[in-house]
């Protein structure tokens, strides 16, 4: 086997030959000078190990059969900076191979005619990984996709999109298990939110076929209620057409308040209450055209029974003269300091309690939730009326130096003082008990995160709170019969008649 140089036109071969045919090791430069081969030859064809170098910097190094890149080899593609190492057939990626991409991505698996096809794993530089089936360089049929945010999809694919049956577990904890079409939920499936809310049913283009948009409180508004009788409200979730939507696990919050009216000469609402400075910072905005001043609402039955018992003990009876016996002061032991708390505590449930038991967050099941045993708690000690109603305003005291009462009559100043004292006693009790008037209950969607990024429209119920049944019963009692009133003329006539009888 002799070494020789053979020139065929512009092609040039330098290497071993056998009977003037390229055979053995040799270097072949093509006429267009773009390709250059150096390696083994047999019977004039590239055969065995060799390296095909391209002028742009790319190359193939590996096995050749019958002049073609067939077998195992390495291919560097200068155009995109990728490197393939694996099996070849007739110059194409065929069989098992590994492709390292310039951006750091890596595919390892089966190939067909330079396309990812069959089973393989793609690790993308952005942090995503796919393990499963491929067809024509796209994810196809069964496969698992791991996303960089921690989400994971396990199911069917078609044309590089989630399609068919599959389960998606998102990084935020939400889950969808069901049917897909063109990469979105479509068909029957269940979506579970990280808040615990879930919807099971038909989906159309990524949305439930039935989508709740608002909260509804059943029954008429305003609604009448008595202060000493707990009441119940029923809540539902509806779509835009007013139909019940069977939501499950949605979280709702109940709050209450009274219409807020700034201090004016004339009260603007049936109940005008304020607290300390900065009240505007605590107002509850509504869609009713006015803000609400927060007011405690509870459904703690034990607290309600204690409250009713206290009201019965403290309410002054108009038929009984004299002052009500005050409760004994209660001493609270400070467990941290070991000292008795000598603060002004009169044992009153209202004054002892800094915070009232609030209504717990309620959960919707099958689109409904019932909240029983609701009642309005007495206002906290720092809640004060904005203004005393005009009919309760005591007359202006009269200067005694300028007016003297007629003999046998009470002075106007005395009447004023007595009236003011009565009003003060009544006001003191009313501050400890819930006042009759108009209250507003607000129900809001506090599901977090919001289901599918959407919160329901809130609902409001106006409650007209009436005096307690016990107060009505007392008011209906027949007043005690009084003795005959003093009648001077009658007494004088009777005395004259008696004297005349005795003298005659």
XYZ file of C-alpha atoms in Angstrom:
504
model
C 0.000 0.000 0.000
C 1.739 3.100 -1.274
C 1.313 6.735 -0.373
C 0.551 8.979 -3.272
C -1.104 12.171 -4.343
C -4.054 12.042 -6.700
C -5.643 15.119 -8.277
C -9.039 14.776 -9.940
C -9.961 18.145 -11.346
C -9.982 20.482 -8.366
C -10.317 17.617 -5.893
C -7.083 16.603 -4.196
C -6.262 13.371 -2.373
C -3.098 12.727 -0.486
C -2.710 9.364 1.150
C -2.581 5.643 0.813
C -3.834 3.896 -2.278
C -4.250 0.392 -3.556
C -4.163 -0.120 -7.261
C -4.469 3.638 -7.689
C -7.647 3.637 -5.533
C -7.908 5.457 -2.214
C -7.392 2.777 0.404
C -6.005 3.232 3.915
C -5.450 6.597 5.572
C -5.716 9.736 3.496
C -6.735 13.373 3.324
C -9.237 14.491 0.746
C -9.884 18.173 -0.087
C -13.026 18.869 -2.089
C -13.087 21.196 -5.030
C -15.332 23.757 -3.317
C -12.811 23.830 -0.461
C -15.692 23.858 2.090
C -15.202 20.187 2.993
C -12.072 18.382 4.003
C -11.883 14.751 5.050
C -9.080 13.019 6.809
C -9.390 9.417 7.817
C -9.684 5.845 6.629
C -10.647 4.721 3.131
C -11.551 1.446 1.506
C -12.094 0.807 -2.154
C -12.188 4.533 -2.837
C -14.831 5.320 -0.169
C -14.629 6.740 3.302
C -14.747 3.715 5.565
C -13.938 3.347 9.271
C -12.805 6.197 11.487
C -12.554 9.647 10.032
C -13.145 13.349 10.434
C -15.056 15.583 8.063
C -14.117 19.223 8.637
C -16.259 22.118 7.389
C -14.875 25.506 6.513
C -17.287 27.291 8.927
C -15.693 25.459 11.856
C -18.162 22.608 12.097
C -17.096 18.983 11.856
C -18.066 15.335 12.138
C -15.760 12.844 13.740
C -16.633 9.206 13.958
C -17.517 6.164 11.946
C -18.067 6.050 8.185
C -19.640 3.325 6.106
C -19.701 3.291 2.313
C -18.674 6.924 2.248
C -21.449 8.126 4.591
C -21.523 9.197 8.223
C -22.993 6.023 9.691
C -22.346 4.587 13.127
C -21.234 6.402 16.255
C -19.796 9.846 16.038
C -19.628 13.442 17.157
C -21.054 16.336 15.190
C -20.354 19.973 16.027
C -22.731 22.442 14.343
C -20.995 25.784 14.094
C -24.167 27.609 13.005
C -25.835 27.192 16.416
C -22.997 25.992 18.627
C -24.628 22.625 19.384
C -22.798 19.337 19.698
C -24.345 15.940 19.020
C -22.789 12.725 20.198
C -24.422 9.432 19.335
C -25.616 7.295 16.495
C -25.748 8.374 12.843
C -27.198 6.936 9.690
C -26.495 8.360 6.256
C -25.347 11.608 7.828
C -28.441 12.060 10.044
C -28.920 11.775 13.796
C -30.522 8.361 14.073
C -30.980 6.127 17.089
C -29.745 7.117 20.531
C -27.821 10.297 21.012
C -27.119 13.298 23.182
C -27.355 16.900 22.031
C -25.699 19.683 24.022
C -27.085 23.073 23.088
C -25.134 26.301 23.161
C -27.384 27.831 25.856
C -26.657 24.929 28.215
C -29.662 22.747 27.412
C -29.268 18.998 27.007
C -31.339 16.361 25.223
C -30.637 12.702 25.724
C -32.714 10.094 23.976
C -33.930 8.760 20.675
C -33.638 10.481 17.272
C -35.085 9.979 13.823
C -33.777 11.882 10.790
C -32.255 14.678 12.892
C -35.478 15.061 14.932
C -36.100 14.193 18.568
C -38.397 11.217 18.185
C -39.205 8.404 20.591
C -38.341 8.434 24.252
C -36.036 11.145 25.569
C -35.235 13.728 28.214
C -34.803 17.430 27.555
C -33.198 19.595 30.229
C -33.636 23.224 29.218
C -31.237 25.940 30.287
C -34.150 27.876 31.826
C -34.621 25.112 34.392
C -37.427 23.091 32.810
C -37.192 19.351 32.205
C -39.284 17.023 30.064
C -39.178 13.246 30.276
C -41.285 11.304 27.831
C -42.213 10.706 24.266
C -41.296 12.848 21.243
C -42.394 13.091 17.645
C -40.901 15.388 14.996
C -38.956 17.300 17.620
C -42.098 17.973 19.705
C -43.485 16.540 22.927
C -46.050 13.927 22.005
C -48.215 11.322 23.771
C -47.190 10.439 27.338
C -44.686 12.617 29.169
C -43.755 14.533 32.309
C -42.865 18.222 32.321
C -41.127 19.840 35.293
C -41.324 23.645 35.252
C -38.849 26.048 36.803
C -41.454 27.420 39.271
C -41.850 23.963 40.809
C -44.938 22.969 38.820
C -45.230 19.489 37.340
C -47.413 18.085 34.561
C -47.868 14.368 34.007
C -50.067 13.327 31.121
C -50.684 13.331 27.408
C -49.233 15.695 24.812
C -49.992 16.494 21.204
C -47.911 18.685 18.913
C -45.891 20.047 21.868
C -49.019 21.020 23.866
C -50.798 19.431 26.810
C -53.659 17.561 25.234
C -55.777 14.693 26.561
C -55.796 13.382 30.114
C -53.257 14.873 32.507
C -52.544 16.207 35.979
C -50.907 19.559 36.701
C -49.494 20.269 40.150
C -48.491 23.908 40.402
C -45.770 25.411 42.538
C -48.342 27.341 44.588
C -50.047 24.092 45.621
C -52.984 24.146 43.201
C -53.893 20.978 41.294
C -55.806 20.296 38.100
C -56.582 16.712 37.196
C -58.619 16.176 34.075
C -58.810 16.728 30.359
C -56.800 19.210 28.311
C -57.022 20.705 24.848
C -54.397 22.912 23.189
C -52.612 23.518 26.514
C -55.694 24.607 28.572
C -58.276 22.826 30.745
C -61.021 21.527 28.497
C -63.480 18.766 29.285
C -64.177 17.141 32.639
C -61.743 17.834 35.439
C -61.166 18.951 39.013
C -59.259 22.054 40.073
C -58.107 22.329 43.685
C -56.880 25.734 44.845
C -54.164 26.122 47.519
C -56.862 27.811 49.618
C -58.721 24.496 49.711
C -61.428 25.569 47.263
C -62.154 23.137 44.463
C -64.377 22.830 41.423
C -65.253 19.534 39.758
C -67.111 19.548 36.481
C -66.913 20.649 32.884
C -64.288 23.136 31.702
C -64.326 25.151 28.491
C -61.140 26.813 27.210
C -59.582 27.026 30.647
C -62.663 28.156 32.597
C -65.406 26.286 34.472
C -68.618 25.899 32.506
C -70.324 27.377 35.597
C -68.483 30.336 37.065
C -69.671 32.073 40.225
C -69.369 35.859 40.090
C -71.271 37.088 43.146
C -72.371 36.304 46.700
C -76.092 36.303 47.491
C -77.772 36.459 50.913
C -81.136 34.723 50.713
C -84.222 36.554 51.906
C -85.484 40.102 51.756
C -83.446 43.112 52.762
C -84.102 44.985 55.045
C -84.849 42.230 57.534
C -86.315 42.741 61.001
C -84.691 41.118 64.035
C -84.973 41.465 67.795
C -81.972 42.307 69.928
C -82.566 39.369 72.299
C -83.220 36.789 69.568
C -80.365 35.353 67.456
C -81.042 34.990 63.750
C -79.735 32.921 60.828
C -78.637 33.886 57.342
C -78.196 31.656 54.297
C -75.550 32.499 51.718
C -75.164 31.223 48.152
C -72.739 31.695 45.255
C -74.374 32.619 41.938
C -73.348 33.131 38.341
C -74.131 36.242 36.287
C -77.612 34.883 35.505
C -78.507 34.330 39.137
C -78.111 30.546 39.058
C -76.586 28.628 41.934
C -72.981 27.550 41.307
C -71.778 24.659 43.444
C -68.533 26.129 44.716
C -66.702 24.136 47.356
C -64.165 25.416 49.855
C -64.580 29.132 49.122
C -63.830 31.260 52.219
C -66.254 34.041 53.198
C -65.956 36.682 55.917
C -68.894 38.263 57.760
C -68.574 41.751 59.183
C -71.131 44.285 60.353
C -71.393 48.009 60.742
C -73.641 51.025 60.877
C -73.930 53.744 58.308
C -71.164 56.246 58.937
C -72.214 59.865 59.149
C -69.737 62.559 60.194
C -70.665 64.732 63.162
C -73.384 67.142 62.121
C -76.042 69.201 63.832
C -78.666 66.645 62.810
C -77.924 62.920 63.002
C -77.818 61.330 59.521
C -78.543 57.715 60.424
C -80.633 55.680 62.813
C -77.512 54.877 64.826
C -74.666 57.339 64.912
C -71.615 55.911 66.623
C -67.985 56.833 66.681
C -64.902 55.645 68.452
C -61.602 57.315 69.169
C -59.666 59.566 66.808
C -58.773 58.207 63.393
C -62.171 56.598 62.823
C -61.902 57.197 59.070
C -58.992 54.746 58.934
C -61.271 51.921 60.070
C -64.273 52.530 57.851
C -65.514 49.675 55.666
C -66.081 50.754 52.044
C -69.222 49.399 50.388
C -71.056 49.513 47.090
C -74.128 50.926 48.882
C -73.141 54.546 48.414
C -71.797 55.005 51.950
C -69.129 53.603 54.259
C -69.763 51.471 57.318
C -68.499 52.069 60.796
C -67.463 48.621 62.161
C -69.800 47.091 64.712
C -69.318 43.742 66.512
C -71.394 40.797 65.322
C -71.044 37.357 66.894
C -72.383 33.826 66.731
C -70.945 32.603 70.022
C -74.053 31.254 71.796
C -72.339 31.086 75.202
C -71.415 34.761 74.973
C -74.951 35.615 73.870
C -76.495 33.882 76.891
C -74.106 35.720 79.226
C -74.982 38.999 77.549
C -78.746 38.444 77.938
C -78.330 37.494 81.583
C -76.342 40.639 82.259
C -78.888 42.822 80.511
C -81.664 41.328 82.639
C -79.682 42.055 85.796
C -78.662 45.608 84.898
C -81.728 46.965 83.109
C -83.586 49.423 85.358
C -87.224 48.506 86.011
C -89.413 51.628 85.602
C -91.991 50.203 88.031
C -89.449 49.970 90.871
C -88.262 53.093 92.637
C -84.695 53.530 93.764
C -81.340 52.810 92.250
C -80.253 49.431 90.981
C -77.710 47.724 93.144
C -74.339 47.950 91.388
C -72.317 44.831 90.840
C -69.308 44.171 92.977
C -65.959 45.067 91.540
C -63.925 42.216 90.198
C -60.234 41.908 90.824
C -58.176 40.393 88.048
C -54.893 38.758 88.887
C -52.002 39.660 86.654
C -50.405 36.269 86.107
C -47.231 37.799 84.734
C -46.507 40.340 87.456
C -48.352 38.614 90.288
C -50.057 41.883 91.249
C -53.776 42.563 91.510
C -55.126 44.750 88.738
C -56.933 47.614 90.484
C -58.225 49.156 87.274
C -61.842 50.205 87.112
C -63.584 46.916 86.377
C -67.161 46.635 87.547
C -67.658 43.005 86.584
C -69.633 43.967 83.482
C -69.333 41.634 80.529
C -69.148 44.634 78.205
C -66.474 46.505 80.099
C -64.348 43.437 80.850
C -64.166 42.292 77.264
C -61.749 44.194 75.024
C -62.563 42.096 71.965
C -65.720 40.155 71.216
C -65.808 36.649 69.709
C -66.001 37.384 66.004
C -67.841 35.256 63.479
C -65.387 32.655 62.237
C -64.611 32.505 58.526
C -67.266 30.320 56.891
C -66.678 27.824 54.080
C -68.991 27.283 51.122
C -70.025 23.715 50.291
C -72.014 22.938 47.135
C -72.525 26.661 46.652
C -74.227 27.331 50.006
C -73.414 28.033 53.642
C -75.693 28.686 56.626
C -74.581 30.925 59.488
C -76.793 30.375 62.583
C -77.048 32.093 65.957
C -76.022 35.561 64.772
C -76.529 38.559 67.030
C -75.185 42.069 67.418
C -72.964 42.390 70.462
C -73.113 45.385 72.792
C -70.837 48.195 71.669
C -67.349 48.304 73.194
C -66.858 50.846 75.996
C -65.186 53.422 73.739
C -68.131 53.592 71.319
C -70.182 56.746 72.040
C -73.234 58.211 70.361
C -72.506 61.152 68.112
C -75.582 62.989 69.318
C -78.499 62.515 71.691
C -81.802 62.509 69.768
C -83.670 65.784 70.064
C -86.608 64.325 72.017
C -84.135 63.223 74.708
C -82.306 66.542 74.991
C -83.007 68.018 78.439
C -84.312 71.595 78.615
C -81.815 74.333 79.285
C -81.465 74.908 83.052
C -82.919 78.164 84.384
C -80.870 80.507 86.572
C -82.331 80.272 90.113
C -81.336 83.840 90.886
C -83.737 85.105 88.222
C -86.613 82.768 88.869
C -88.264 81.448 91.975
C -90.694 78.597 92.079
C -94.223 79.250 93.200
C -95.175 77.747 96.557
C -96.237 74.101 96.268
C -94.614 73.680 92.796
C -91.276 72.219 91.760
C -88.809 74.667 90.336
C -88.001 74.394 86.613
C -84.347 73.899 87.486
C -85.288 70.948 89.674
C -87.308 69.406 86.864
C -84.394 69.903 84.459
C -81.938 68.275 86.831
C -84.277 65.326 87.397
C -84.794 64.869 83.656
C -81.070 65.022 82.963
C -80.436 62.423 85.679
C -82.972 60.033 84.151
C -81.491 60.473 80.698
C -78.014 59.910 82.051
C -79.069 56.638 83.697
C -80.830 55.460 80.568
C -77.877 56.434 78.348
C -75.505 54.574 80.680
C -77.499 51.373 80.256
C -77.980 51.802 76.509
C -74.217 52.056 76.034
C -73.909 48.589 77.591
C -76.645 47.025 75.478
C -77.103 46.902 71.745
C -79.258 49.757 70.508
C -82.261 49.380 68.272
C -81.743 50.723 64.773
C -80.446 49.815 61.336
C -77.314 47.698 60.901
C -75.598 46.318 57.790
C -74.049 42.838 57.444
C -71.354 42.490 54.808
C -70.252 39.154 53.297
C -66.996 39.155 51.319
C -64.925 36.584 49.456
C -61.551 36.305 51.207
C -60.332 33.161 49.422
C -56.539 33.426 49.099
C -55.238 33.189 46.567
C -58.432 34.156 44.705
C -59.898 31.226 42.793
C -58.626 31.534 39.208
C -57.509 35.067 40.137
C -61.081 36.331 40.702
C -62.960 37.406 43.873
C -66.755 37.346 44.041
C -68.838 40.500 44.361
C -69.777 41.071 48.041
C -73.314 40.890 49.407
C -75.050 43.103 51.977
C -78.003 42.587 54.309
C -79.687 45.490 56.087
C -81.028 44.432 59.492
C -83.537 46.575 61.366
C -82.887 45.695 64.971
C -85.997 46.025 67.141
C -86.186 46.325 70.939
C -86.034 43.032 72.791
C -89.179 41.023 73.400
C -88.639 41.461 77.163
C -88.708 45.252 76.841
C -91.872 45.084 74.776
C -93.511 42.871 77.377
C -92.659 45.325 80.175
C -93.955 48.232 78.139
C -97.213 46.360 77.562
C -97.807 45.806 81.299
C -100.756 47.707 82.759
C -99.525 50.480 85.047
C -100.383 50.224 88.752
C -103.641 51.855 89.828
C -103.095 54.981 91.834
C -105.213 56.186 94.774
C -107.563 59.081 94.415
C -105.832 62.348 93.806
C -105.989 65.166 96.378
C -109.103 67.281 95.876
C -109.303 70.299 98.165
C -112.881 71.265 97.267
C -114.124 67.739 97.887
C -112.411 67.579 101.275
C -113.762 70.989 102.336
C -117.298 70.025 101.320
C -117.011 66.739 103.223
C -115.723 68.541 106.377
C -118.594 71.083 106.266
C -121.137 68.294 105.860
C -119.702 66.389 108.816
C -119.720 69.516 111.029
C -123.303 70.289 110.110
C -124.319 66.746 111.000
C -122.632 66.909 114.368
C -124.296 70.263 115.247
C -127.775 69.185 114.189
